[in-house]
Short mmCIF file of N, CA and C in Angstrom, two decimals:
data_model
loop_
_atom_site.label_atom_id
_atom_site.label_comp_id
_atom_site.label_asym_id
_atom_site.label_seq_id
_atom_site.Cartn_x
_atom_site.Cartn_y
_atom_site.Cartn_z
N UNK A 1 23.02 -10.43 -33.41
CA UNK A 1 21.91 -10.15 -32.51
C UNK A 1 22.01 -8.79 -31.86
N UNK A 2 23.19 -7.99 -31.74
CA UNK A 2 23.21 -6.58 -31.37
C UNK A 2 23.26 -6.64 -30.38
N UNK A 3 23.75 -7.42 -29.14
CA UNK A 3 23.10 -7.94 -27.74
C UNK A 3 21.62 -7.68 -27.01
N UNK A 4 20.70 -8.06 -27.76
CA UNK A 4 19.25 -8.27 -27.35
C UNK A 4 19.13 -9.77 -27.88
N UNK A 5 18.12 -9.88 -27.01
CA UNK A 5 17.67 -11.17 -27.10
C UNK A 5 16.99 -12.01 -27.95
N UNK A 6 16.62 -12.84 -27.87
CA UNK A 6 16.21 -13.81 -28.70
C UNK A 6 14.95 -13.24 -29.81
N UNK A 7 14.33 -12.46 -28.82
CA UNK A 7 13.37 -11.59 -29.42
C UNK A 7 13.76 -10.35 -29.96
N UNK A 8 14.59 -9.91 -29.76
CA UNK A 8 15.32 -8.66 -30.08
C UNK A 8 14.63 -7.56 -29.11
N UNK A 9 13.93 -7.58 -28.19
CA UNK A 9 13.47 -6.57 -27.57
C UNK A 9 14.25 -6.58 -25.93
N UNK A 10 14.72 -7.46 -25.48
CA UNK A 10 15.66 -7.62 -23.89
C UNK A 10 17.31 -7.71 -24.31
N UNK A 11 18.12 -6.91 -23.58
CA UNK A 11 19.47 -6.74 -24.00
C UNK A 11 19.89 -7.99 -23.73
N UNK A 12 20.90 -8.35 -23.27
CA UNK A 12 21.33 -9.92 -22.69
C UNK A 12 22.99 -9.27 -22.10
N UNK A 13 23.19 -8.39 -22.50
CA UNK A 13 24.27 -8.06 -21.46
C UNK A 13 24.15 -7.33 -20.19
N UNK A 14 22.57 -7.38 -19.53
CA UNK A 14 22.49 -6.55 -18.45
C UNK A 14 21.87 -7.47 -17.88
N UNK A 15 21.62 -7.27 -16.00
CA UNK A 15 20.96 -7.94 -15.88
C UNK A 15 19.63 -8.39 -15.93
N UNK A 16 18.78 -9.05 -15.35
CA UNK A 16 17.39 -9.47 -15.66
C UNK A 16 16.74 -8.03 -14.85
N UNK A 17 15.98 -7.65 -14.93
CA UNK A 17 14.95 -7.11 -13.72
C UNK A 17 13.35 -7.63 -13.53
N UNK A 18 13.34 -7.86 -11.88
CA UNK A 18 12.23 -8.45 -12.03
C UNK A 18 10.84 -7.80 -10.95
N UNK A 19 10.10 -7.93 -10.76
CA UNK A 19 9.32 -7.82 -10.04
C UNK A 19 8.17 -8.95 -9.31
N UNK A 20 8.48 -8.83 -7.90
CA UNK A 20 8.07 -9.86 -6.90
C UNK A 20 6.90 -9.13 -6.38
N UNK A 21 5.33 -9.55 -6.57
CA UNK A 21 4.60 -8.67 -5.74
C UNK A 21 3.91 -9.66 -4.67
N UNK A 22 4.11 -9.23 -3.52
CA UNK A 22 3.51 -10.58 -2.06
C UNK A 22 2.68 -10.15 -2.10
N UNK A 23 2.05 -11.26 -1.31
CA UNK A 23 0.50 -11.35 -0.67
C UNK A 23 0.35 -10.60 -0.05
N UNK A 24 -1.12 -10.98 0.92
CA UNK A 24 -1.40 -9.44 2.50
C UNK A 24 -2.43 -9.16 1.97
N UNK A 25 -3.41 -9.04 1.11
CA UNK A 25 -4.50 -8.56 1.01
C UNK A 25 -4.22 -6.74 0.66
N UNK A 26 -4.46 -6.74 1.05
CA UNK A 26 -4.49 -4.78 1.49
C UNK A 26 -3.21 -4.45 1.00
N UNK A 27 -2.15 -5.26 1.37
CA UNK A 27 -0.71 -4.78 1.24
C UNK A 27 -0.68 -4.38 -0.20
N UNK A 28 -1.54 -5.22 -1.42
CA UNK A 28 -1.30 -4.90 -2.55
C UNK A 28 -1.87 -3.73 -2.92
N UNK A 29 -2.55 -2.93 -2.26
CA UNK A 29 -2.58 -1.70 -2.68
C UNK A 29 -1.76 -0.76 -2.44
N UNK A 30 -0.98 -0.89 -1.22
CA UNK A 30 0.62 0.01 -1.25
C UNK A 30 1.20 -0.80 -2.29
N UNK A 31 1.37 -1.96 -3.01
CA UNK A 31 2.55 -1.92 -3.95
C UNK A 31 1.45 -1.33 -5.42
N UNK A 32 0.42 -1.08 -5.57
CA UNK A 32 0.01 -0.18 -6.50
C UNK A 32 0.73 0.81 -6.75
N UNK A 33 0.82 1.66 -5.25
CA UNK A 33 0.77 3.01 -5.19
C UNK A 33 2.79 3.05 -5.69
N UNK A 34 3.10 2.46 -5.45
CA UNK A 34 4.72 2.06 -6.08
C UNK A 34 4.68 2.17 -7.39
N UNK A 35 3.83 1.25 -7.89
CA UNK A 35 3.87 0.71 -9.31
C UNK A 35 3.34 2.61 -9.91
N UNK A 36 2.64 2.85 -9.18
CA UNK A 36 1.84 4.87 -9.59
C UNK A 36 3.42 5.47 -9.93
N UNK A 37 4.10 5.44 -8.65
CA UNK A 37 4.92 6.32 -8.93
C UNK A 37 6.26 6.02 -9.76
N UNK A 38 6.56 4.68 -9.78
CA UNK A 38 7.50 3.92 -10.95
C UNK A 38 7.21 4.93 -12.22
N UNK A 39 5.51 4.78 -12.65
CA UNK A 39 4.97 5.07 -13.64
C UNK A 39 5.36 6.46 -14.33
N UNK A 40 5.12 7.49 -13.01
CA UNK A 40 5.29 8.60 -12.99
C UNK A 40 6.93 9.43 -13.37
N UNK A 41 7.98 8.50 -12.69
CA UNK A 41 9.11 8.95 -12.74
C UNK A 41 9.65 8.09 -14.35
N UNK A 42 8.80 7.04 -14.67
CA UNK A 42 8.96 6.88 -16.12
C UNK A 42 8.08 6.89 -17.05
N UNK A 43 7.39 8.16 -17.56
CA UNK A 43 6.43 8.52 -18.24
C UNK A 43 6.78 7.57 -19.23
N UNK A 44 7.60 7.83 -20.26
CA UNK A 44 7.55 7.34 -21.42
C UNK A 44 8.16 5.76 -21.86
N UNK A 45 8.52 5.38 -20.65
CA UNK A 45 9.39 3.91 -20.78
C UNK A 45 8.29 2.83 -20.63
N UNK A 46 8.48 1.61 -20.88
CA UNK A 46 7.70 0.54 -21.14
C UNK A 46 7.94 -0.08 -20.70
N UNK A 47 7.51 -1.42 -20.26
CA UNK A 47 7.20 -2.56 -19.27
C UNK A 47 9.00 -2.17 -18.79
N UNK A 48 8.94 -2.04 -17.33
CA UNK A 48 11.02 -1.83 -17.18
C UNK A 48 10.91 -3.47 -16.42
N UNK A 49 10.03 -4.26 -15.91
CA UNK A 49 10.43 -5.50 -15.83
C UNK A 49 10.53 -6.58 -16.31
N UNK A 50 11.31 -7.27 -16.94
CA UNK A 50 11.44 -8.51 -17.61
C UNK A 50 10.50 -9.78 -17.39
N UNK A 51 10.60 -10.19 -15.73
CA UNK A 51 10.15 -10.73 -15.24
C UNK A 51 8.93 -10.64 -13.88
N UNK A 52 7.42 -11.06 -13.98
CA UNK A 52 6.98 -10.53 -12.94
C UNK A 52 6.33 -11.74 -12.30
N UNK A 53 6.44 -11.72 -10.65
CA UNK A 53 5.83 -12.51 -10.03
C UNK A 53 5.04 -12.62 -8.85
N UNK A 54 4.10 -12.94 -9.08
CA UNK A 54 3.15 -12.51 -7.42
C UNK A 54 2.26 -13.40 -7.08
N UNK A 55 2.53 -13.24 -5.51
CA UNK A 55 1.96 -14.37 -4.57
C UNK A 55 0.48 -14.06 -3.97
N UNK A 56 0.08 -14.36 -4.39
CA UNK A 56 -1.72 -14.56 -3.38
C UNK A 56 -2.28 -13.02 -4.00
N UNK A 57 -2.54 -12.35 -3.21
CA UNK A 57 -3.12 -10.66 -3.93
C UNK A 57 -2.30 -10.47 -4.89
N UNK A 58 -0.77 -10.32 -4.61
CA UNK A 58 0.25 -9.55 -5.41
C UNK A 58 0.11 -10.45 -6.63
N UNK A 59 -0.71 -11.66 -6.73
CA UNK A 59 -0.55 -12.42 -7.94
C UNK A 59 -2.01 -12.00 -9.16
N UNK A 60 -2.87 -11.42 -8.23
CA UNK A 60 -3.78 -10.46 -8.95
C UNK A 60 -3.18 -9.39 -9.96
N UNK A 61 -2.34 -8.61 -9.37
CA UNK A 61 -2.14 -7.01 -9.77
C UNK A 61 -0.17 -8.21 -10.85
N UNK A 62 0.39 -9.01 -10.36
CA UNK A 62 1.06 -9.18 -11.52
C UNK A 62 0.37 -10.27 -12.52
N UNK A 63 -0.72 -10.63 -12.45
CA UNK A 63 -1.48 -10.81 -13.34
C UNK A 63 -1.51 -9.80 -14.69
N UNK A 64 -2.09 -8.45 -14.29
CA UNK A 64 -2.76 -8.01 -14.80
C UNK A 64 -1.50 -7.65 -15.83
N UNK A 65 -0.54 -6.92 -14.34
CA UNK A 65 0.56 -6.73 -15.53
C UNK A 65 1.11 -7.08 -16.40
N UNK A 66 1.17 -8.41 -16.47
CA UNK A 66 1.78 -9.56 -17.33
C UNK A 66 0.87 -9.45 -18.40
N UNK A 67 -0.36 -9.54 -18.28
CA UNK A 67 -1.34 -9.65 -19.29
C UNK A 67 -1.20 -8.67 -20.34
N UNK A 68 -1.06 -6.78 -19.20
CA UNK A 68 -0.93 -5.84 -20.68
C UNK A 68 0.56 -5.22 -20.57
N UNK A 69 1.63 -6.36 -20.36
CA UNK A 69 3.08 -5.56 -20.60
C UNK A 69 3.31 -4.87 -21.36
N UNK A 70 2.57 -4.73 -22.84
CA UNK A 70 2.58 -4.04 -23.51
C UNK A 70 2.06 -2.65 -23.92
N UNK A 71 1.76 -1.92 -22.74
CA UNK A 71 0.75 -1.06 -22.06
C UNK A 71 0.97 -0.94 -20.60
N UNK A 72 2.05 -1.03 -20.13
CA UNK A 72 2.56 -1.15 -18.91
C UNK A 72 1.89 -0.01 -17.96
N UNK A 73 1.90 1.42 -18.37
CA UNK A 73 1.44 3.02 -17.51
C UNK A 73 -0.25 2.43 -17.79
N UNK A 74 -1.20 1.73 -19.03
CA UNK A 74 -2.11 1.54 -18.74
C UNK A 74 -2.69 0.58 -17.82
N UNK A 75 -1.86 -0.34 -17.84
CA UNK A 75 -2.03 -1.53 -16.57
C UNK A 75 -2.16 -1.26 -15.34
N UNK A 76 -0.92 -0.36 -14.98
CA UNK A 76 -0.54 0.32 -13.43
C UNK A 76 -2.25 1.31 -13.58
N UNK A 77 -2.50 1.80 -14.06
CA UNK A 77 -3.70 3.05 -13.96
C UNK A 77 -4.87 2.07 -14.04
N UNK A 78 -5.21 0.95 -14.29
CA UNK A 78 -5.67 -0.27 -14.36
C UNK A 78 -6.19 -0.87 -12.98
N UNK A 79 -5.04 -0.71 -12.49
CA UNK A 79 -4.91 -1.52 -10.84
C UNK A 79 -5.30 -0.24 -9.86
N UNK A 80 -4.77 0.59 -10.62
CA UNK A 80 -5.13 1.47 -10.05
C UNK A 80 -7.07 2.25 -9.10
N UNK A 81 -7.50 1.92 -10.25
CA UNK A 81 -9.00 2.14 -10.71
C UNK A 81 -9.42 0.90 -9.42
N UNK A 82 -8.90 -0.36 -9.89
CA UNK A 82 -9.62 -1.32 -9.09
C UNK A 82 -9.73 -1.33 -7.56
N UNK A 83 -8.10 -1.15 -7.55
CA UNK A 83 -7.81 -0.47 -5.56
C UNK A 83 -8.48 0.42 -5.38
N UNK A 84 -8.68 1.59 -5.69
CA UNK A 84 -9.81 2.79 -5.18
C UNK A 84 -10.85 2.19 -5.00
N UNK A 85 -11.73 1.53 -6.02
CA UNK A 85 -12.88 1.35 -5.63
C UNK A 85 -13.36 -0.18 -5.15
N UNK A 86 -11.96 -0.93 -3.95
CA UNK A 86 -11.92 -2.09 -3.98
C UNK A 86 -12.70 -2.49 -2.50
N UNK A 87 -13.69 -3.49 -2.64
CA UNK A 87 -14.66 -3.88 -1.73
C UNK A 87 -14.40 -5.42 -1.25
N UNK A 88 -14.83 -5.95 -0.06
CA UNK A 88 -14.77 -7.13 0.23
C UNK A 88 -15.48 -8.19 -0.60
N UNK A 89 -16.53 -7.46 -0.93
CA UNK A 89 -17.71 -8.10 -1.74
C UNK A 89 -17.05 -8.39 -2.99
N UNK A 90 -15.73 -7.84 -3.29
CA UNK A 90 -15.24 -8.06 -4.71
C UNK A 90 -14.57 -9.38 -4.49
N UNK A 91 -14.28 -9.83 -3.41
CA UNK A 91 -13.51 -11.02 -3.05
C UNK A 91 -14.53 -12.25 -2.64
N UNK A 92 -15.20 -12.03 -1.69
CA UNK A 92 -16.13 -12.85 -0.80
C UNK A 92 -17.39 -12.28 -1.23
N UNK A 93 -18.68 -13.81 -0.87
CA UNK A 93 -19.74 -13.31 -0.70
C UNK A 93 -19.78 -12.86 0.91
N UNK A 94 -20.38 -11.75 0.75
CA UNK A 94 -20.42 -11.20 2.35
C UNK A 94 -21.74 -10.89 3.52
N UNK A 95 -22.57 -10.98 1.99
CA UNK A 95 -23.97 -11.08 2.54
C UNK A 95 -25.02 -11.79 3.73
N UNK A 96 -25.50 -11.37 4.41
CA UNK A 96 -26.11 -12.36 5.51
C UNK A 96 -26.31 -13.60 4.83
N UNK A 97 -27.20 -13.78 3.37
CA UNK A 97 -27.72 -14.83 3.36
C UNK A 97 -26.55 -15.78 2.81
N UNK A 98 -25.60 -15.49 2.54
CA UNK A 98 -24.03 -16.41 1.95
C UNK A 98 -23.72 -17.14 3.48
N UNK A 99 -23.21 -15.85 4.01
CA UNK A 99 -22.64 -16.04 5.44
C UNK A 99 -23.50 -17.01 5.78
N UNK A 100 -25.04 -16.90 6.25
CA UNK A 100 -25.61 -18.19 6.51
C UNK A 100 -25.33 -19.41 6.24
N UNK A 101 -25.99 -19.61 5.23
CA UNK A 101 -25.75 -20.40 4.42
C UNK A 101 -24.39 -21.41 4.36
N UNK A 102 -23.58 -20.38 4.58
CA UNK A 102 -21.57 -21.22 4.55
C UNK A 102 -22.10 -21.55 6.16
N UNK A 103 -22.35 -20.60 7.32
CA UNK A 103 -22.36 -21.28 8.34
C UNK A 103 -23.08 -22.71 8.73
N UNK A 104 -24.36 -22.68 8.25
CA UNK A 104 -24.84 -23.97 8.30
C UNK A 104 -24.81 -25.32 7.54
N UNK A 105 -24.08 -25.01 6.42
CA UNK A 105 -23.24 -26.07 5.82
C UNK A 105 -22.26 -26.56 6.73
N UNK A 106 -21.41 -25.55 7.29
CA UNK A 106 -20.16 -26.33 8.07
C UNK A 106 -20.58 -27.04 9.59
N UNK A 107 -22.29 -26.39 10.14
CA UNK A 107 -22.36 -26.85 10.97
C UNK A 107 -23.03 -28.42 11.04
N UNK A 108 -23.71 -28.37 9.59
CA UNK A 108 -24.58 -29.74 9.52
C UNK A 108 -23.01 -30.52 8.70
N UNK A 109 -22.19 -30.17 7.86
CA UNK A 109 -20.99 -31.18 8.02
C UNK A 109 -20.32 -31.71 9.02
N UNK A 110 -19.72 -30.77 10.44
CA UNK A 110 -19.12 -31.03 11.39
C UNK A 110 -20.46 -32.19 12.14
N UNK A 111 -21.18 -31.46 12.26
CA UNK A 111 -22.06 -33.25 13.38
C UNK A 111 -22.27 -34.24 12.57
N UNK A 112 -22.35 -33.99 11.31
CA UNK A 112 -22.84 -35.44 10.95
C UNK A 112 -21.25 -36.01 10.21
N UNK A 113 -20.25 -35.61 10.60
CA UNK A 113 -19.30 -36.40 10.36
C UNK A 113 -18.74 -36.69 8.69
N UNK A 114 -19.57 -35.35 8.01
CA UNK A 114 -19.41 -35.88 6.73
C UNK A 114 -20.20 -36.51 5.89
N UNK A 115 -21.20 -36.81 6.61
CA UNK A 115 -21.95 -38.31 6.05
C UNK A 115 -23.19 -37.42 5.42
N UNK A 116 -23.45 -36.47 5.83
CA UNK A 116 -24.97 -35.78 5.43
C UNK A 116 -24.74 -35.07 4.88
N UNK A 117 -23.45 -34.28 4.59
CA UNK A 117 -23.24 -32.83 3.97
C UNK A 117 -21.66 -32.83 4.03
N UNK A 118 -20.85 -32.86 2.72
CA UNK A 118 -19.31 -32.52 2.94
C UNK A 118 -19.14 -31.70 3.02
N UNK A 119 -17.76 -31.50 4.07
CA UNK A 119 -17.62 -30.32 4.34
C UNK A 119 -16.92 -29.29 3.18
N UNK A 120 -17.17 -28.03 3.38
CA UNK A 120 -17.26 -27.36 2.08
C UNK A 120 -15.50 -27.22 2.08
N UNK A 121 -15.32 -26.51 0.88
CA UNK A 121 -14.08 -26.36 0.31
C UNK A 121 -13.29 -25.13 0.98
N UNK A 122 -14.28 -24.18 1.24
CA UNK A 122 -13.34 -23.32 2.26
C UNK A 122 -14.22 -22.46 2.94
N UNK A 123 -14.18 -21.41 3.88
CA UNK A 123 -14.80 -21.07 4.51
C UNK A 123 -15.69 -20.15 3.69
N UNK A 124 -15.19 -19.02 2.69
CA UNK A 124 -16.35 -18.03 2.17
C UNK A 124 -16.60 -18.30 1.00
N UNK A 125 -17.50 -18.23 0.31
CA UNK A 125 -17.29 -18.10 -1.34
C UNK A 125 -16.97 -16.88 -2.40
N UNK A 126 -15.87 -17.56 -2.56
CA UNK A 126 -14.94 -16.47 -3.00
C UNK A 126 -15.32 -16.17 -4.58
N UNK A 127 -16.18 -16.83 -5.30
CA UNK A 127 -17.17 -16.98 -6.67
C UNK A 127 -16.86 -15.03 -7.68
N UNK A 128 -17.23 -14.28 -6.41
CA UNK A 128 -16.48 -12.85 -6.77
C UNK A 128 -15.38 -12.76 -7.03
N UNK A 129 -14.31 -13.09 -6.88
CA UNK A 129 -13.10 -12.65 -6.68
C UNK A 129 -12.78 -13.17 -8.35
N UNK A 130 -13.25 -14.57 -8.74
CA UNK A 130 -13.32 -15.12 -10.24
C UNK A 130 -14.04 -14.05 -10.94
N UNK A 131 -14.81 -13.52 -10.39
CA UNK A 131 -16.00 -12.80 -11.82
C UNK A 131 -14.51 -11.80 -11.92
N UNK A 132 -14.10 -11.03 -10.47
CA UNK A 132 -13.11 -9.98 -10.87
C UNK A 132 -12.12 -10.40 -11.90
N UNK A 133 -11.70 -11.44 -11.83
CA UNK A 133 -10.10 -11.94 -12.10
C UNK A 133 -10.48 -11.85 -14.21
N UNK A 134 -11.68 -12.22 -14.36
CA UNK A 134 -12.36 -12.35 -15.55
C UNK A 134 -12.62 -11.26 -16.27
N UNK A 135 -12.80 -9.93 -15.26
CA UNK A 135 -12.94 -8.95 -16.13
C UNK A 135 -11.61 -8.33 -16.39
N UNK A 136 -10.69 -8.70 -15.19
CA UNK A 136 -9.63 -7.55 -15.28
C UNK A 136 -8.19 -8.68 -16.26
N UNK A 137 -8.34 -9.35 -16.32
CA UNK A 137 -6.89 -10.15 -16.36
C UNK A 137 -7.66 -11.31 -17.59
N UNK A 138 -6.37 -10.80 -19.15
CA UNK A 138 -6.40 -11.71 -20.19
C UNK A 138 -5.34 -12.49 -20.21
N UNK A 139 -6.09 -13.26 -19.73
CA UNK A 139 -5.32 -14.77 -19.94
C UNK A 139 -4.26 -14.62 -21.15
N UNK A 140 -4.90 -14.73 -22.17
CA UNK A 140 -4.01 -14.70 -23.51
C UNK A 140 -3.07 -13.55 -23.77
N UNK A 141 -3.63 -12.58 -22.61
CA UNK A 141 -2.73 -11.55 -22.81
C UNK A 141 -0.55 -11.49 -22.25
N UNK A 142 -1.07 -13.07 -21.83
CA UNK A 142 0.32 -13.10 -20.92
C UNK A 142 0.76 -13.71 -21.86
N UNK A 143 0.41 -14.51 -22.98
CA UNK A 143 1.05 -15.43 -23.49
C UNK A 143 1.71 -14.17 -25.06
N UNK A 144 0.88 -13.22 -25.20
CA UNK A 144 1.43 -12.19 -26.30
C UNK A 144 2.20 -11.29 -25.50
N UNK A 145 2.09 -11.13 -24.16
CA UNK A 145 3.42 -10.32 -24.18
C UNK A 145 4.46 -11.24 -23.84
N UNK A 146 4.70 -12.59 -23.64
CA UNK A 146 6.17 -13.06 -24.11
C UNK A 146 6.21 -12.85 -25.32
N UNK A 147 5.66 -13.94 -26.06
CA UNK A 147 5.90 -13.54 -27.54
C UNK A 147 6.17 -12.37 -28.63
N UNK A 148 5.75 -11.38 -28.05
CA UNK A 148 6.39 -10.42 -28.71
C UNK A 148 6.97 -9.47 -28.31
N UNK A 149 8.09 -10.05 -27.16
CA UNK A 149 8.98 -9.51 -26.34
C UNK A 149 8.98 -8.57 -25.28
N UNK A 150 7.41 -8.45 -25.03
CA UNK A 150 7.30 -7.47 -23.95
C UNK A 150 7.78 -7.89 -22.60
N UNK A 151 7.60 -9.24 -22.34
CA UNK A 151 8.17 -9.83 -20.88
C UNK A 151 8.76 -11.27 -20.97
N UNK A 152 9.70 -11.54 -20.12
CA UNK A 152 10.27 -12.54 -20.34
C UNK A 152 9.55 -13.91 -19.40
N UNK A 153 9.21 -13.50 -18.76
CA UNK A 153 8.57 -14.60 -17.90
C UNK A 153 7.94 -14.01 -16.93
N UNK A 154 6.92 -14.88 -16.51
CA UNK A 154 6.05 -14.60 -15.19
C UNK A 154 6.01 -16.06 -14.39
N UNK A 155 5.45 -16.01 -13.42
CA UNK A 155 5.16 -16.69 -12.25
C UNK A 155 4.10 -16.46 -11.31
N UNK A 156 2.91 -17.54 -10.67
CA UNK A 156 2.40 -17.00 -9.64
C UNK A 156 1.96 -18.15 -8.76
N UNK A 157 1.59 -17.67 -7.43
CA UNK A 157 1.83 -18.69 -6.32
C UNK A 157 0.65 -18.27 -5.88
N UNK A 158 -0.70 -19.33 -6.14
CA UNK A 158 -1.73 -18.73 -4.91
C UNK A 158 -2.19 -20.14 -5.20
N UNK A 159 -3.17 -20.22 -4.03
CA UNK A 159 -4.07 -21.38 -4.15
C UNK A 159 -5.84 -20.54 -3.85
N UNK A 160 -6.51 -21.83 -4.68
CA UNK A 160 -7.78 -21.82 -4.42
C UNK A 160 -8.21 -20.78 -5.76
#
């Protein structure tokens, strides 16, 4: 095996390296700007984490990564694009008539106890944040970069 791995692309005599990206909303655009300059100080190297994992936002942006490990400087320039031009509206509906709308659902649930209107599932509709997740992040793309050794594993922790 040459000491690489199972796939022949991860050594096995070093250790793992991984990447943890947290939640915070906003926060994930400073760990972009990380992932920019990772990029920068390794022009020509390829996915350098084995393993990536991220919680709530940070599970967006290691989404993506996971998806194109195999294209790692295009991924980071990827996330990149999206943070610059990143809006609330990309997450939430934010509009008066949403906002309404969620408000008087929760207000005709709360008096009538449930009985006339359940109460909704969470406070905004977050329906955007799916259209995003759809354009930016291939599913199938996580499952080809294990398989053909670009990453060894991922993980992610969000709800809703």
């Amino acid at each position: 095996m040459d000491g690489f791995g199972e796939s022949g692309i991860w050594p096995t005599d070093r250790p793992t390296v991984g990447l943890v990206l947290t939640g915070g909303g906003a926060r994930s655009a400073y760990q972009v700007g990380v992932l920019l300059a990772l990029a920068e100080l390794l022009p020509r190297a390829r996915n350098p984490f084995q393993v990536i994992v991220g919680t709530s936002a940070g599970a967006v942006a290691a989404s993506v990564l996971a998806a194109e490990a195999h294209r790692w400087r295009r991924a980071v320039a990827g996330l990149e694009r999206v943070w610059a031009n990143f809006r609330s509206g990309q997450v939430f509906h934010v509009d008066a008539p949403h906002m309404l709308r969620a408000g008087a659902h929760w207000v005709l649930a709360l008096l009538s106890g449930g009985l006339v209107l359940a109460p909704p599932k969470s406070i905004l509709d977050n329906t955007p944040l799916r259209e995003l997740l759809n354009r930016h992040v291939d599913c199938a793309g996580v499952r080809r970069s294990i398989a053909r050794g670009h990453l060894r594993a991922f993980a992610l922790c969000a709800t809703s």
